[in-house]
Short mmCIF file of C-alpha atoms in Angstrom, two decimals:
data_model
loop_
_atom_site.label_atom_id
_atom_site.label_comp_id
_atom_site.label_asym_id
_atom_site.label_seq_id
_atom_site.Cartn_x
_atom_site.Cartn_y
_atom_site.Cartn_z
CA MET A 110 0.00 0.00 0.00
CA ALA A 111 1.20 3.50 -0.81
CA SER A 112 2.69 5.49 2.05
CA THR A 113 0.79 8.40 3.55
CA GLU A 114 3.35 10.74 1.97
CA ALA A 115 2.75 9.23 -1.48
CA GLN A 116 -1.01 9.56 -1.04
CA VAL A 117 -0.78 13.22 -0.05
CA ALA A 118 1.52 13.96 -2.98
CA HIS A 119 -0.97 12.18 -5.25
CA VAL A 120 -3.80 14.39 -4.00
CA TRP A 121 -1.76 17.48 -4.88
CA ARG A 122 -0.96 16.14 -8.35
CA ARG A 123 -4.59 15.35 -9.18
CA LEU A 124 -6.42 18.26 -7.57
CA GLY A 125 -3.65 20.66 -8.56
CA PHE A 126 -0.34 20.49 -10.37
CA GLY A 127 1.75 18.81 -7.73
CA PRO A 128 3.04 19.66 -4.28
CA GLY A 129 5.49 22.36 -3.40
CA PRO A 130 8.47 21.41 -1.23
CA ASP A 131 6.57 21.51 2.10
CA ASP A 132 3.05 20.57 1.03
CA VAL A 133 3.43 16.85 1.63
CA THR A 134 4.95 17.24 5.09
CA THR A 135 2.18 19.68 6.01
CA GLY A 136 -0.49 17.38 4.64
CA VAL A 137 0.79 14.40 6.58
CA ALA A 138 0.92 16.43 9.79
CA ARG A 139 -2.68 17.54 9.28
CA GLY A 140 -3.98 14.00 8.89
CA GLY A 141 -3.00 12.62 5.51
CA ALA A 142 -4.75 12.35 2.16
CA ARG A 143 -8.28 13.08 3.35
CA ALA A 144 -7.14 16.20 5.16
CA ALA A 145 -5.27 17.33 2.04
CA ILE A 146 -8.39 16.79 -0.05
CA ASP A 147 -10.49 18.83 2.36
CA ASP A 148 -7.87 21.58 2.38
CA LEU A 149 -7.68 21.89 -1.40
CA LEU A 150 -11.44 21.69 -1.93
CA SER A 151 -12.16 24.33 0.71
CA ARG A 152 -9.82 27.02 -0.60
CA PRO A 153 -11.56 30.19 -1.85
CA THR A 154 -11.84 30.36 -5.64
CA PRO A 155 -12.43 34.04 -6.39
CA THR A 156 -12.87 35.27 -9.91
CA THR A 157 -10.61 38.18 -10.57
CA ASN A 158 -8.76 40.18 -13.18
CA TRP A 159 -6.29 37.62 -14.42
CA GLN A 160 -3.97 40.35 -15.71
CA TRP A 161 -3.28 38.92 -19.15
CA PRO A 162 -0.34 40.86 -20.62
CA GLY A 163 -1.86 40.93 -24.11
CA GLY A 164 -0.13 43.09 -26.67
CA THR A 165 0.39 42.38 -30.34
CA VAL A 166 -0.55 38.96 -31.65
CA ASN A 167 3.06 37.77 -31.67
CA ASP A 168 3.82 39.20 -28.23
CA ALA A 169 0.66 37.85 -26.65
CA ALA A 170 1.26 34.36 -27.98
CA MET A 171 4.31 34.35 -25.72
CA THR A 172 3.27 36.52 -22.79
CA ASP A 173 -0.27 35.18 -22.33
CA ALA A 174 0.97 31.58 -22.43
CA THR A 175 3.59 32.48 -19.84
CA ARG A 176 0.91 34.09 -17.71
CA GLN A 177 -1.26 30.99 -17.89
CA VAL A 178 1.62 28.79 -16.74
CA GLU A 179 2.28 31.27 -13.92
CA LEU A 180 -1.35 31.15 -12.77
CA MET A 181 -1.41 27.36 -12.91
CA ALA A 182 1.80 27.10 -10.91
CA THR A 183 1.37 29.78 -8.27
CA SER A 184 -2.36 30.16 -7.57
CA TYR A 185 -3.43 29.24 -4.05
CA PRO A 186 -6.70 27.60 -5.20
CA GLN A 187 -5.07 24.77 -7.14
CA VAL A 188 -8.40 23.02 -7.76
CA ARG A 189 -9.57 26.02 -9.78
CA GLU A 190 -6.47 25.75 -11.94
CA ARG A 191 -6.74 22.00 -12.47
CA VAL A 192 -10.41 22.06 -13.44
CA ALA A 193 -9.95 25.09 -15.72
CA TRP A 194 -7.16 23.20 -17.51
CA ILE A 195 -9.41 20.15 -17.91
CA LEU A 196 -12.18 22.36 -19.31
CA GLN A 197 -9.70 23.91 -21.73
CA GLY A 198 -9.29 20.43 -23.18
CA ILE A 199 -13.05 19.94 -23.53
CA LEU A 200 -14.42 23.30 -24.70
CA VAL A 201 -11.68 23.76 -27.26
CA ILE A 202 -10.80 26.74 -29.41
CA ALA A 203 -7.39 27.47 -30.92
CA TRP A 204 -5.26 30.50 -31.61
CA GLY A 205 -5.13 31.20 -35.34
CA GLU A 206 -5.36 33.80 -38.07
CA VAL A 207 -8.55 35.30 -36.61
CA ILE A 208 -8.67 34.02 -33.03
CA GLY A 209 -6.06 36.11 -31.25
CA PRO A 210 -5.21 37.47 -27.80
CA ALA A 211 -8.58 39.05 -27.00
CA GLU A 212 -10.59 35.98 -27.99
CA MET A 213 -8.32 33.56 -26.17
CA GLU A 214 -8.27 35.71 -23.04
CA THR A 215 -12.08 35.92 -23.08
CA HIS A 216 -12.32 32.15 -23.49
CA LEU A 217 -9.89 31.45 -20.66
CA ASN A 218 -11.68 33.95 -18.42
CA THR A 219 -14.92 32.07 -19.02
CA LEU A 220 -13.40 28.69 -18.23
CA ARG A 221 -11.63 30.03 -15.16
CA SER A 222 -14.95 31.32 -13.82
CA TRP A 223 -16.28 27.77 -13.38
CA PRO A 224 -16.50 27.91 -9.55
CA GLY A 225 -20.07 28.81 -8.75
CA ARG A 226 -21.25 28.32 -12.34
CA THR A 227 -22.93 25.30 -13.85
CA TYR A 228 -21.59 23.49 -16.87
CA LYS A 229 -24.81 24.30 -18.71
CA ASP A 230 -24.16 28.00 -18.10
CA LEU A 231 -20.54 27.73 -19.27
CA LEU A 232 -21.62 25.84 -22.37
CA SER A 233 -24.22 28.47 -23.20
CA THR A 234 -21.65 31.25 -22.88
CA VAL A 235 -18.96 29.49 -24.89
CA VAL A 236 -21.28 28.49 -27.74
CA ARG A 237 -22.27 32.13 -28.22
CA SER A 238 -18.71 33.47 -28.02
CA PHE A 239 -16.84 34.88 -30.98
CA GLY A 240 -13.98 32.44 -30.41
CA MET A 241 -16.12 29.31 -30.61
CA GLN A 242 -18.38 30.67 -33.33
CA TRP A 243 -15.37 31.40 -35.52
CA TYR A 244 -13.48 28.21 -34.66
CA LEU A 245 -16.40 25.96 -35.59
CA SER A 246 -17.72 28.03 -38.50
CA GLY A 247 -20.83 29.33 -36.78
CA ILE A 248 -20.41 32.93 -37.90
CA GLY A 249 -22.48 33.56 -40.98
CA SER A 250 -24.19 30.17 -40.84
CA ALA A 251 -27.61 30.73 -42.38
CA PRO A 252 -30.45 28.88 -44.06
CA PRO A 253 -30.99 27.04 -46.29
CA HIS A 254 -27.60 25.34 -45.86
CA PRO A 255 -26.32 25.98 -42.33
CA ASN A 256 -22.86 24.85 -41.29
CA GLN A 257 -23.04 21.70 -39.17
CA ASN A 258 -19.65 21.86 -37.41
CA LEU A 259 -20.78 23.56 -34.21
CA ALA A 260 -23.95 21.48 -33.96
CA ARG A 261 -22.03 18.22 -34.21
CA GLU A 262 -19.22 19.09 -31.82
CA LEU A 263 -21.66 20.62 -29.33
CA MET A 264 -23.09 17.14 -28.85
CA GLU A 265 -20.15 14.86 -29.61
CA LEU A 266 -17.37 16.63 -27.69
CA PHE A 267 -18.94 19.26 -25.45
CA SER A 268 -21.93 17.63 -23.81
CA LEU A 269 -23.18 14.14 -24.71
CA GLY A 270 -20.61 11.99 -26.46
CA VAL A 271 -21.41 9.76 -29.41
CA THR A 272 -23.04 6.93 -27.47
CA ASP A 273 -24.79 6.35 -24.17
CA PRO A 274 -22.14 4.99 -21.75
CA ARG A 275 -24.62 2.56 -20.21
CA THR A 276 -26.41 1.15 -23.27
CA GLY A 277 -24.05 1.87 -26.14
CA THR A 278 -26.89 3.34 -28.20
CA ALA A 279 -26.32 6.46 -30.30
CA ASN A 280 -26.98 9.73 -28.49
CA TYR A 281 -27.97 11.59 -31.64
CA THR A 282 -28.52 11.14 -35.35
CA GLN A 283 -27.43 13.02 -38.42
CA THR A 284 -30.92 14.50 -38.55
CA ASP A 285 -30.37 15.88 -35.05
CA VAL A 286 -27.15 17.51 -36.27
CA GLN A 287 -28.95 19.07 -39.22
CA GLU A 288 -31.85 20.36 -37.14
CA ILE A 289 -29.63 21.78 -34.42
CA ALA A 290 -27.48 23.43 -37.08
CA ARG A 291 -30.63 25.22 -38.22
CA ALA A 292 -31.28 26.38 -34.65
CA LEU A 293 -27.72 27.75 -34.35
CA THR A 294 -27.97 29.98 -37.42
CA GLY A 295 -28.13 33.76 -37.39
CA TYR A 296 -25.01 34.83 -35.53
CA VAL A 297 -23.05 37.66 -37.10
CA VAL A 298 -20.10 39.63 -35.83
CA ASP A 299 -19.37 43.33 -35.61
CA TRP A 300 -15.78 43.23 -36.81
CA SER A 301 -14.93 46.54 -35.18
CA THR A 302 -15.72 45.14 -31.72
CA ARG A 303 -15.88 41.40 -32.41
CA GLN A 304 -19.17 41.28 -30.55
CA MET A 305 -21.67 38.62 -31.57
CA THR A 306 -25.30 39.43 -32.28
CA LEU A 307 -28.22 37.35 -33.46
CA GLN A 308 -29.47 38.69 -36.77
CA ALA A 309 -33.10 37.71 -37.28
CA SER A 310 -32.84 37.79 -41.06
CA SER A 311 -30.08 35.15 -40.96
CA TRP A 312 -31.75 32.86 -38.45
CA ASP A 313 -33.87 29.88 -39.46
CA ALA A 314 -37.13 30.60 -37.65
CA GLY A 315 -38.87 27.46 -38.85
CA ALA A 316 -40.09 24.63 -36.64
CA LYS A 317 -37.44 22.06 -35.75
CA THR A 318 -37.36 18.57 -34.29
CA PHE A 319 -34.26 17.22 -32.55
CA LEU A 320 -33.24 14.90 -29.74
CA GLY A 321 -36.59 13.19 -29.75
CA SER A 322 -38.97 16.14 -29.55
CA ALA A 323 -40.57 18.83 -31.65
CA ARG A 324 -38.99 22.10 -30.53
CA GLY A 325 -40.86 24.75 -32.50
CA PRO A 326 -38.82 27.72 -33.80
CA ALA A 327 -35.87 26.73 -31.61
CA GLY A 328 -32.73 28.81 -31.12
CA VAL A 329 -29.52 28.46 -29.14
CA SER A 330 -31.17 28.51 -25.71
CA ASP A 331 -33.55 25.75 -26.76
CA VAL A 332 -30.63 23.66 -28.00
CA ILE A 333 -28.77 24.05 -24.70
CA ASP A 334 -31.93 23.14 -22.77
CA ALA A 335 -32.48 20.04 -24.91
CA VAL A 336 -28.88 18.91 -24.57
CA ALA A 337 -28.98 19.37 -20.78
CA ALA A 338 -32.18 17.32 -20.62
CA HIS A 339 -30.63 14.41 -22.54
CA PRO A 340 -29.84 11.39 -20.31
CA SER A 341 -26.18 11.32 -21.38
CA PHE A 342 -25.59 14.92 -20.26
CA LYS A 343 -25.38 13.62 -16.69
CA HIS A 344 -22.71 11.09 -17.61
CA PHE A 345 -20.43 12.50 -20.31
CA ILE A 346 -18.61 15.36 -18.57
CA PRO A 347 -18.59 13.59 -15.17
CA HIS A 348 -16.90 10.68 -16.95
CA ARG A 349 -14.29 13.04 -18.40
CA LEU A 350 -13.67 14.61 -15.01
CA TYR A 351 -13.38 11.22 -13.34
CA VAL A 352 -10.81 9.92 -15.83
CA GLU A 353 -8.77 13.12 -15.57
CA LEU A 354 -8.82 13.22 -11.77
CA VAL A 355 -8.70 9.52 -10.90
CA GLY A 356 -6.84 8.17 -13.91
CA LEU A 357 -9.06 5.09 -14.17
CA GLU A 358 -12.34 4.22 -15.86
CA PRO A 359 -15.31 4.66 -13.51
CA SER A 360 -17.55 1.74 -12.68
CA ALA A 361 -21.18 1.96 -13.75
CA ALA A 362 -22.18 2.49 -10.12
CA ALA A 363 -19.65 5.31 -9.68
CA LEU A 364 -20.81 7.03 -12.86
CA ASP A 365 -24.46 6.78 -11.84
CA ALA A 366 -23.62 8.29 -8.45
CA LEU A 367 -21.81 11.18 -10.11
CA ALA A 368 -24.73 11.69 -12.50
CA THR A 369 -26.98 12.30 -9.52
CA VAL A 370 -24.55 14.88 -8.12
CA TRP A 371 -24.16 16.53 -11.56
CA GLY A 372 -27.88 17.12 -11.80
CA SER A 373 -29.80 18.72 -14.63
CA THR A 374 -27.51 21.74 -15.06
CA GLY A 375 -24.07 20.31 -14.33
CA ASP A 376 -22.68 21.13 -10.88
CA ILE A 377 -18.96 21.05 -11.67
CA GLY A 378 -17.71 21.77 -8.17
CA ALA A 379 -19.95 19.18 -6.55
CA VAL A 380 -18.82 16.47 -8.95
CA VAL A 381 -15.14 17.32 -8.49
CA ALA A 382 -15.60 17.08 -4.72
CA ALA A 383 -17.54 13.83 -5.02
CA ILE A 384 -14.80 12.29 -7.17
CA ALA A 385 -12.05 13.39 -4.79
CA ARG A 386 -13.87 11.85 -1.84
CA ARG A 387 -14.38 8.46 -3.46
CA PRO A 388 -12.10 5.73 -2.04
CA GLU A 389 -10.57 4.90 -5.42
CA PHE A 390 -9.29 8.46 -5.79
CA VAL A 391 -6.35 7.68 -3.48
CA SER A 392 -6.14 3.97 -4.27
CA ASP A 393 -2.87 2.33 -5.22
CA ALA A 394 -4.32 1.74 -8.69
CA ALA A 395 -4.92 5.47 -9.15
CA ILE A 396 -1.53 6.67 -7.93
CA ARG A 397 0.78 7.33 -10.91
CA SER A 398 -1.83 6.00 -13.34
CA ARG A 399 -1.68 9.11 -15.51
CA VAL A 400 1.10 10.69 -17.55
CA LYS A 401 1.86 14.39 -17.36
CA SER A 402 1.37 16.38 -20.53
CA PRO A 403 4.23 18.75 -21.43
CA VAL A 404 2.36 21.74 -20.01
CA GLU A 405 1.83 19.82 -16.78
CA LEU A 406 5.54 18.95 -16.68
CA VAL A 407 6.44 22.63 -16.88
CA VAL A 408 3.86 23.71 -14.30
CA SER A 409 4.76 20.93 -11.87
CA THR A 410 8.45 21.76 -12.22
CA ALA A 411 7.76 25.41 -11.45
CA ARG A 412 5.88 24.39 -8.30
CA VAL A 413 8.69 22.10 -7.15
CA LEU A 414 11.39 24.70 -7.75
CA GLY A 415 9.42 27.59 -6.27
CA VAL A 416 9.58 29.70 -9.42
CA SER A 417 8.11 33.15 -8.75
CA GLU A 418 9.18 35.01 -11.91
CA PHE A 419 8.43 33.46 -15.28
CA SER A 420 9.17 36.15 -17.85
CA HIS A 421 12.84 35.22 -18.24
CA LEU A 422 12.26 31.49 -18.77
CA SER A 423 11.43 31.71 -22.50
CA LEU A 424 8.38 29.53 -22.03
CA TRP A 425 7.37 30.05 -25.65
CA TRP A 426 10.54 28.18 -26.63
CA VAL A 427 10.05 25.61 -23.86
CA LEU A 428 6.45 24.81 -24.84
CA THR A 429 7.24 24.81 -28.55
CA ASN A 430 10.15 22.46 -27.94
CA LEU A 431 7.81 20.17 -25.99
CA ARG A 432 5.22 20.27 -28.80
CA GLN A 433 2.37 21.56 -26.66
CA HIS A 434 1.38 25.20 -26.69
CA PRO A 435 -1.70 25.61 -24.46
CA PHE A 436 -3.40 27.94 -26.96
CA MET A 437 -2.77 25.81 -30.05
CA PRO A 438 -4.38 22.37 -29.77
CA PRO A 439 -4.20 20.34 -32.99
CA ASN A 440 -7.98 20.14 -33.45
CA VAL A 441 -11.32 20.52 -31.69
CA SER A 442 -10.73 17.29 -29.78
CA GLY A 443 -7.91 19.04 -27.93
CA TRP A 444 -4.51 17.73 -26.98
CA PRO A 445 -3.79 14.02 -26.64
CA SER A 446 -3.54 12.80 -23.08
CA GLY A 447 -2.08 10.03 -21.01
CA PRO A 448 0.23 7.47 -22.65
CA ALA A 449 0.27 9.48 -25.89
CA TRP A 450 2.90 11.71 -24.23
CA LEU A 451 5.01 8.85 -22.88
CA HIS A 452 7.51 8.29 -25.66
CA ALA A 453 11.17 8.85 -26.39
CA GLY A 454 10.51 12.18 -28.11
CA THR A 455 9.00 13.69 -24.98
CA LEU A 456 11.87 12.43 -22.83
CA VAL A 457 14.47 13.88 -25.18
CA ASN A 458 12.60 17.16 -25.67
CA TRP A 459 12.17 17.61 -21.90
CA SER A 460 15.87 17.20 -21.13
CA GLY A 461 16.76 20.62 -22.55
CA PRO A 462 13.99 22.74 -21.01
CA VAL A 463 14.27 21.14 -17.56
CA GLN A 464 17.99 21.94 -17.48
CA TRP A 465 17.27 25.47 -18.68
CA ILE A 466 14.75 26.05 -15.89
CA THR A 467 16.66 24.30 -13.11
CA PHE A 468 19.91 26.11 -13.88
CA SER A 469 18.27 29.51 -14.46
CA ASP A 470 19.48 30.43 -10.98
CA SER A 471 23.26 30.22 -10.69
CA GLY A 472 23.10 30.13 -6.92
CA ALA A 473 25.19 33.29 -6.63
CA PRO A 474 24.28 35.68 -3.79
CA ASP A 475 23.73 38.60 -6.17
CA VAL A 476 20.95 36.89 -8.15
CA PRO A 477 17.79 39.01 -7.64
CA ALA A 478 15.42 37.42 -5.16
CA ASN A 479 12.62 37.03 -7.68
CA LEU A 480 14.90 35.05 -10.01
CA GLN A 481 16.17 32.67 -7.37
CA LEU A 482 15.00 29.07 -7.13
CA PRO A 483 14.47 28.57 -3.40
CA THR A 484 14.14 24.80 -3.61
CA VAL A 485 17.50 24.31 -5.30
CA ARG A 486 19.15 26.69 -2.84
CA ARG A 487 17.54 24.80 0.03
CA LEU A 488 18.72 21.48 -1.38
CA PHE A 489 22.28 22.80 -1.58
CA ALA A 490 22.17 24.30 1.92
CA GLN A 491 20.54 21.35 3.68
CA GLY A 492 21.86 18.45 1.65
CA THR A 493 25.16 16.64 1.53
CA SER A 494 26.71 14.12 -0.80
CA ALA A 495 25.19 11.41 1.37
CA THR A 496 21.72 12.93 1.84
CA GLY A 497 21.20 15.10 -1.24
CA GLY A 498 19.55 12.44 -3.37
CA ASP A 499 16.90 11.56 -0.82
CA LEU A 500 16.28 15.21 -0.02
CA ALA A 501 15.85 16.09 -3.70
CA LEU A 502 13.21 13.39 -4.10
CA LYS A 503 11.39 14.60 -0.99
CA LEU A 504 11.42 18.24 -2.11
CA ALA A 505 10.00 17.14 -5.47
CA GLY A 506 7.15 15.29 -3.75
CA LEU A 507 8.31 11.86 -4.90
CA TYR A 508 7.84 9.01 -2.45
CA ASP A 509 7.86 5.22 -2.81
CA VAL A 510 10.10 5.51 -5.87
CA SER A 511 11.63 2.48 -7.55
CA SER A 512 14.92 1.08 -6.32
CA GLN A 513 16.47 1.99 -9.68
CA THR A 514 15.48 5.64 -9.38
CA LEU A 515 16.58 5.85 -5.76
CA SER A 516 19.95 4.24 -6.50
CA ALA A 517 20.61 6.44 -9.52
CA VAL A 518 19.79 9.70 -7.73
CA ARG A 519 21.77 8.76 -4.64
CA ALA A 520 24.75 7.69 -6.73
CA TYR A 521 24.86 10.96 -8.66
CA ALA A 522 24.53 13.12 -5.55
CA ALA A 523 27.41 11.21 -3.93
CA SER A 524 29.66 11.11 -6.99
CA GLY A 525 31.50 14.36 -6.37
CA THR A 526 31.80 17.49 -4.28
CA TRP A 527 28.44 18.70 -2.96
CA ASP A 528 28.32 22.17 -4.47
CA TYR A 529 25.54 24.25 -5.94
CA PRO A 530 25.90 22.88 -9.50
CA ARG A 531 25.69 19.32 -8.17
CA ALA A 532 22.62 20.18 -6.12
CA ALA A 533 20.97 21.71 -9.20
CA ALA A 534 21.93 18.73 -11.34
CA THR A 535 20.59 16.30 -8.73
CA MET A 536 17.25 18.11 -8.76
CA CYS A 537 17.31 18.18 -12.55
CA MET A 538 17.82 14.41 -12.54
CA VAL A 539 14.86 13.95 -10.21
CA LEU A 540 12.69 16.07 -12.52
CA GLN A 541 13.51 13.66 -15.35
CA SER A 542 12.79 10.51 -13.37
CA PRO A 543 10.02 8.12 -14.43
CA GLU A 544 8.15 8.92 -11.22
CA PHE A 545 8.03 12.61 -12.08
CA TYR A 546 6.76 12.00 -15.62
CA VAL A 547 3.73 10.19 -14.31
CA ASN A 548 1.02 11.97 -12.43
#
């Protein structure tokens, strides 16, 4: 059975982006995994001005991505950050020729406002947004031949899934797609402000039938209501959240229980809490059952090292080198997840950025305080050739590691003079260990 330390570290990795150097020790002292869960779930999740740097398109592609990593790594309410990142992989839009800083910032602000909002409300907002309307060809869609992209993805990826998880029957038909596409017509954009408006002359006001019922002259609100009333609405997103947070497939009983909590409008916070309090959330099977994506590698590393200033880390280069820019998913399905990232290319690509970040602080006394890496400095000050390997693993939140990892880290720490470069290199080695790659 996993140690209490490993369980607490696991809670931090799943409800946030990993523990900082003292989070595991604190969690154990407070009572272990369940206390850590209660702590993270109870933290205030205020909505605020996220202070996106913005700027020109080229500048913002770098600065806004850096700001997102900073928020994910340093925010006190880690659950807010984790769930917002999951939602970013579900309600997907992508930076492009038309979708730029303003649209991406608006989209992220919406997703980050999930605490206190229902999924139905978020979905309604996102579907009407300029970013989503442009990304899925909703702008200018009009009768008699409306574009079907948004209608299809609204059901397939955003709310219902293709089939009922319990029966395997189809959740919708091509006729449903066509009829909902009619209901979603009429949105036009004021290009001077990029504000969306519903233009009556471009909207199909005819009677429509979809998802099993005649809907009359249905529009967007009617579509959202119909989707939320579909039986699979209570299962699809809870299933996604469960897999992301637990790392395993839910049993039918677990999914039915979450469906009850989710309700008719989609209580995101209640489902996240219900998942975290299920016994399998901290089971041995769940621990290290997921693989970090490149963005998660960067964010987790920043948390371990205690990074407080991000502007000098060239995160545009880092994320590009790792083949995952958070604003540029390959398609509407979002980024791949799990084992898709566990391959030689990721390991090789990570070796450069992790060295760059870990050695960004030389350890010299004249390095400005905001550019220092407190964890590496602590490792150097408190460690020795004999103890540095074990201390590095502890500071990185890695417990119950394999004998191979433990032997390799200990051997390197003890292989020469214990100076600042060796301390930094020992930590760098830990951040490339198999146990750190998994989540």
